Short mmCIF file of C-alpha atoms in Angstrom, two decimals:
data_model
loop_
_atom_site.label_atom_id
_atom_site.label_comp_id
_atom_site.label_asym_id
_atom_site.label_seq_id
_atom_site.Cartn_x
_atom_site.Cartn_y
_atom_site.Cartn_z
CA UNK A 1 -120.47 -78.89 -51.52
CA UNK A 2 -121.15 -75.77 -49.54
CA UNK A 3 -119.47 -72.50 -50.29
CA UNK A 4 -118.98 -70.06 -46.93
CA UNK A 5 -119.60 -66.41 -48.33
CA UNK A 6 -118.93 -62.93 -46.60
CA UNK A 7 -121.18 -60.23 -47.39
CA UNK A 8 -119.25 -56.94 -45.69
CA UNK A 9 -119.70 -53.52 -45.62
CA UNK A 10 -116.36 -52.35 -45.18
CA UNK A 11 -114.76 -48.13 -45.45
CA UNK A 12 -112.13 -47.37 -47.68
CA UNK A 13 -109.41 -48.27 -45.13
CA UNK A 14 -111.29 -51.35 -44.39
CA UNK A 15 -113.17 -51.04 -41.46
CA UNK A 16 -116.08 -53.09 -40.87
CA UNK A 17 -117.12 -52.24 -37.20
CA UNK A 18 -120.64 -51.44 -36.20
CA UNK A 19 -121.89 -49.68 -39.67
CA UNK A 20 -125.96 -50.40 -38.35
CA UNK A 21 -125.86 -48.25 -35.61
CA UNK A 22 -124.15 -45.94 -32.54
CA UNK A 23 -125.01 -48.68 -30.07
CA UNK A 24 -124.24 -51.90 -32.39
CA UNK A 25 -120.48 -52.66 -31.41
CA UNK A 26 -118.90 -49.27 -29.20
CA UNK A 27 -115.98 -52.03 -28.30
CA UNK A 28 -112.52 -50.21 -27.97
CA UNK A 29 -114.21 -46.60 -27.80
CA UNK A 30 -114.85 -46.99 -31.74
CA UNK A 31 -116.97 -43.69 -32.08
CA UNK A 32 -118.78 -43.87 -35.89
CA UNK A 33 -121.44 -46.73 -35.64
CA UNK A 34 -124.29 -46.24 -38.32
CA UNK A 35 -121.87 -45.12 -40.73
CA UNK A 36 -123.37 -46.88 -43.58
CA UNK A 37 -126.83 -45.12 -42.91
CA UNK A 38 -126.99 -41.74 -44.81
CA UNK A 39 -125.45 -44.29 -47.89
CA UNK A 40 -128.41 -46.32 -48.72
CA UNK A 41 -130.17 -46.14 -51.79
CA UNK A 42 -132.47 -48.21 -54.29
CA UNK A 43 -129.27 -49.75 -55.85
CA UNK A 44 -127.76 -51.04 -52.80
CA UNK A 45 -130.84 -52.25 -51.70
CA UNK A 46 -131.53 -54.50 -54.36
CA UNK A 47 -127.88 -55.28 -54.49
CA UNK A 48 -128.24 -56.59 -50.64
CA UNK A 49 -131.64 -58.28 -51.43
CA UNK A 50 -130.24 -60.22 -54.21
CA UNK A 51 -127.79 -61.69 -51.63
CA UNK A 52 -130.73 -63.11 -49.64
CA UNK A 53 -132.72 -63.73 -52.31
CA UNK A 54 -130.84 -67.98 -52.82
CA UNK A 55 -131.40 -70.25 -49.58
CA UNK A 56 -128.39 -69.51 -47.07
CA UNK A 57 -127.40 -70.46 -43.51
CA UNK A 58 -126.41 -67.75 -41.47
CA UNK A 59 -122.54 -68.65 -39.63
CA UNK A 60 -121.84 -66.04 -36.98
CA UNK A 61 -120.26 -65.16 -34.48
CA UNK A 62 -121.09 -64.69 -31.10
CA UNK A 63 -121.28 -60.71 -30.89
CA UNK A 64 -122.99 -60.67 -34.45
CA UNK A 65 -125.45 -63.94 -32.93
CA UNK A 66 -126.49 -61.69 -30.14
CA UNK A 67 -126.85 -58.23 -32.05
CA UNK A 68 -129.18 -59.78 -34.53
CA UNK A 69 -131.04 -62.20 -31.98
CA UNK A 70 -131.88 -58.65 -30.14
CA UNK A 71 -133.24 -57.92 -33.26
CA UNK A 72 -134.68 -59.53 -36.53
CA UNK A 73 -137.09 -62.34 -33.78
CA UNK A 74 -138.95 -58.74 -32.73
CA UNK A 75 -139.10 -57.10 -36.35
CA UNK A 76 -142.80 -57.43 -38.07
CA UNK A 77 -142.82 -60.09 -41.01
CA UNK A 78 -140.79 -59.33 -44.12
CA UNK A 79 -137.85 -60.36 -46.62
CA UNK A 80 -134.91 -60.17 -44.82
CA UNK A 81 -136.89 -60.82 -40.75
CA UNK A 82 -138.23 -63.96 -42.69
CA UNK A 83 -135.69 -65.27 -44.14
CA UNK A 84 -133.12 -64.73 -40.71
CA UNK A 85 -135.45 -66.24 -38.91
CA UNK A 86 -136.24 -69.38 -40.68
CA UNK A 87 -132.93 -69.71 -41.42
CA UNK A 88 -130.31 -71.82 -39.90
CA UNK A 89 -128.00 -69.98 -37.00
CA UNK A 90 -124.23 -71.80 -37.27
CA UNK A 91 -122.60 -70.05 -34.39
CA UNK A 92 -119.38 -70.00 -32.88
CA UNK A 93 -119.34 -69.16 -29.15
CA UNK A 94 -118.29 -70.49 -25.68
CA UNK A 95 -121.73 -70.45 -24.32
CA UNK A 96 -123.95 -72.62 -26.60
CA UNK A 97 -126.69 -72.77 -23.55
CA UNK A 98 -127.70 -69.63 -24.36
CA UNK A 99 -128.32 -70.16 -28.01
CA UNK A 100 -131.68 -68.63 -27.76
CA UNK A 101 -133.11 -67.45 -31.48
CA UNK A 102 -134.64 -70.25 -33.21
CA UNK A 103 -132.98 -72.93 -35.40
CA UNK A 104 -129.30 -71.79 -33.77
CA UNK A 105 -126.70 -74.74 -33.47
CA UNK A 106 -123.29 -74.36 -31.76
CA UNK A 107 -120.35 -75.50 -34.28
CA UNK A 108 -118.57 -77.08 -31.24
CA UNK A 109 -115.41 -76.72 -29.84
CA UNK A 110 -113.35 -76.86 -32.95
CA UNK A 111 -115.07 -74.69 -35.39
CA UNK A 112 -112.93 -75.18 -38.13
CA UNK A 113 -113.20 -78.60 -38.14
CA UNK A 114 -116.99 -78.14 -38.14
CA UNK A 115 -116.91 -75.60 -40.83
CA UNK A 116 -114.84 -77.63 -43.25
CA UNK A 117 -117.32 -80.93 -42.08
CA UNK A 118 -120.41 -78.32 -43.00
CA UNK A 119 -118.24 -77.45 -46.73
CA UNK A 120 -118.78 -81.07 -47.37
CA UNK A 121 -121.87 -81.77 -47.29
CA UNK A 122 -125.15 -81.06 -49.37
CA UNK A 123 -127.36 -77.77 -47.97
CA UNK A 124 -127.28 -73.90 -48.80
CA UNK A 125 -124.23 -72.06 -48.92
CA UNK A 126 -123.21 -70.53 -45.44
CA UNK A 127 -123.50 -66.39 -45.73
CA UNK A 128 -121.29 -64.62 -42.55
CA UNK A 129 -122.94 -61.43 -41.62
CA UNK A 130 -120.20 -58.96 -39.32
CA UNK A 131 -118.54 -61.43 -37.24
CA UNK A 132 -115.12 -59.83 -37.58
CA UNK A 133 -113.53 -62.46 -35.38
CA UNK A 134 -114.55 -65.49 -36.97
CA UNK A 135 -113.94 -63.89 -40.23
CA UNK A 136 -110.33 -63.88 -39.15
CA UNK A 137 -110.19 -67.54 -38.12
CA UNK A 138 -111.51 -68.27 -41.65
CA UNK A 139 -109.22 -66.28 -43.67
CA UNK A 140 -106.26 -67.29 -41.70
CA UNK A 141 -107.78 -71.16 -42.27
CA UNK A 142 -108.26 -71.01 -46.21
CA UNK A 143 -112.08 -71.52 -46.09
CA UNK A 144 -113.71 -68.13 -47.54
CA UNK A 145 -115.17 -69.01 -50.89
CA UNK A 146 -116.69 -65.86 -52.42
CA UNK A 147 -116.51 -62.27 -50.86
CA UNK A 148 -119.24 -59.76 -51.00
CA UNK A 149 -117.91 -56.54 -50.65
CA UNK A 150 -119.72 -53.45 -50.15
CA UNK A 151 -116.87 -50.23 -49.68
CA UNK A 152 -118.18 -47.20 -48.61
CA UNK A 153 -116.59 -44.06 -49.88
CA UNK A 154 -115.17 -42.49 -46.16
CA UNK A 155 -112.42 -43.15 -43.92
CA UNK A 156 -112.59 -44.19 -40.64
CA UNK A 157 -109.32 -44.21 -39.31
CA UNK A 158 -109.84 -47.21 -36.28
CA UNK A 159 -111.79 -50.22 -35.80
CA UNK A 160 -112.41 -53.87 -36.40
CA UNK A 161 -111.45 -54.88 -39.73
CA UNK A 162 -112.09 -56.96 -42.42
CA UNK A 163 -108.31 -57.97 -43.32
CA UNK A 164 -106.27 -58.92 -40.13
CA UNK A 165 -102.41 -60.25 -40.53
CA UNK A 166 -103.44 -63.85 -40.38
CA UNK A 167 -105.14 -64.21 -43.38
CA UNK A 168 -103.48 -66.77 -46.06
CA UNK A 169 -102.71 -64.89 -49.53
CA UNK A 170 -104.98 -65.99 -52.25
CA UNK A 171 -106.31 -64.64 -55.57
CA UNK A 172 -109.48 -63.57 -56.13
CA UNK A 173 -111.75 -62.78 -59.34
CA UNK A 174 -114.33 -60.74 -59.33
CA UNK A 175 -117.44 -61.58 -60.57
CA UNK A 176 -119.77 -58.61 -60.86
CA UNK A 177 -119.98 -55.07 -59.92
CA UNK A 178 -121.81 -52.05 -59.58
CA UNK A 179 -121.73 -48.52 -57.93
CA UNK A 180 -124.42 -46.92 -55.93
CA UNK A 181 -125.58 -43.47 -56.59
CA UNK A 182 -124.15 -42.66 -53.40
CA UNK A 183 -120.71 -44.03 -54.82
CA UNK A 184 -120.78 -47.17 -52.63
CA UNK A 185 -118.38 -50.22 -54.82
CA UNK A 186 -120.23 -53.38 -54.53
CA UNK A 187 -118.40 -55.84 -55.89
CA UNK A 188 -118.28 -59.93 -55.82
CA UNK A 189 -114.83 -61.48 -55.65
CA UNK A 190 -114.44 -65.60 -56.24
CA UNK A 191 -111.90 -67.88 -55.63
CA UNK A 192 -108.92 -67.11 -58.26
CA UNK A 193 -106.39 -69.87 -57.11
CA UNK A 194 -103.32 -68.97 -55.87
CA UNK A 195 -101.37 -65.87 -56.16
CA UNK A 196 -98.92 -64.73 -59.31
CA UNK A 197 -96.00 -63.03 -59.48
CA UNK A 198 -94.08 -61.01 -62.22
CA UNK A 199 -91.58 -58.13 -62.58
CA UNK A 200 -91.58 -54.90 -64.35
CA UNK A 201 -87.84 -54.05 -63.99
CA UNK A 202 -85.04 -54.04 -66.66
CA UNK A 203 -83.84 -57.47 -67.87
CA UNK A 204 -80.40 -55.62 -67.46
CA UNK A 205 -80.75 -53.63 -63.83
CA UNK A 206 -78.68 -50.31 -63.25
CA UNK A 207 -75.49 -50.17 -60.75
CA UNK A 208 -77.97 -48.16 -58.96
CA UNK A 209 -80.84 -50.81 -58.61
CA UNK A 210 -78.38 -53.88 -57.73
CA UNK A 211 -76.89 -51.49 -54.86
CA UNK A 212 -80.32 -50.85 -53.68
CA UNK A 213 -81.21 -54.64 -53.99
CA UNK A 214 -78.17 -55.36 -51.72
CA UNK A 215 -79.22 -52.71 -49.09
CA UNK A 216 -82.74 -53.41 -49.09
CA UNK A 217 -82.31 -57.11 -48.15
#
């Protein structure tokens, strides 16, 4: 089976929108593309190039398929331009005619149903780059396996993020971490089954706390 992985760069309040670049995604007037830039080091590099470093498909959507068809096909020949362009381009979009960067295939009209077809069978794990949309149709559809996370010590206040209100709840466990010396959290979270619950209050509540129970409700 195939596993469908994220691998996000996302701020402290969880924004994920445009961190390449000023001109990457301006969509609802967001005003702080690139913000990932002066962050970069050595550690998050290698962090990043361990990511591509297994075989992957690439599943994106359409305004992540364009952004990086724009760009990695014109880029001179190394790790990451290689390995996006030989790779395999799952996309979801309404205009599959224009799929132009090589090895792209349109996940149809359903995409979930194609995604959880693609789960089944044998192949490299599918890695989402951005895609904020999709990302939301597979959260609120179960089907995120692992989740890269790279959070980036600022706050951006607006924008597309990672975490909309559809997603199902689900427990994660994360595998590894490590902090950049610019104090970016990368972490790896797996699948932890489903969510528990417990309770820190008194066996015995106060008059207080069972009046504030019966308020609350």
């Amino acid at each position: 089976m195939r596993k469908i992985i994220t691998a996000t760069f996302v701020s402290l309040d969880g924004v994920m929108q445009a961190p390449g670049g000023p001109e990457e995604d301006p969509v609802g007037g967001f005003e702080f593309g690139g913000w990932t830039f002066h962050y970069w080091d050595d550690v998050g590099g290698a962090f990043i190039g361990e990511t591509f470093a297994k075989p992957f498909a690439l599943l994106l959507g359409r305004k992540t398929y364009d952004i990086f068809a724009a760009h990695w096909p014109y880029q001179k020949s190394g790790p990451i331009a290689d390995s996006f362009n030989a790779a395999t381009k799952y996309v979801a979009t309404h205009r599959p005619d224009t799929l132009s960067w090589q090895n792209s295939q349109w996940l149809g009209d359903d995409v979930v149903a194609a995604l959880r077809q693609l789960k089944q069978e044998d192949g490299p794990d599918l890695l989402i780059q951005g895609s904020s949309e999709l990302i939301q149709t597979l959260l609120a559809n179960d089907l995120i396996d692992q989740i890269g996370l790279l959070t980036f010590p600022l706050v951006l206040g607006k924008g597309k993020r990672l975490f909309g209100s559809g997603a199902i709840p689900a427990a994660f466990t994360l595998s590894r971490s490590q902090v950049s010396t610019t104090g970016v959290i990368m972490a790896t979270y797996e699948r932890g089954g489903e969510i528990k619950t417990g309770s820190f209050a008194q066996e015995q509540p106060s008059e207080a706390e069972i009046e504030r129970r019966r308020t609350w409700k």
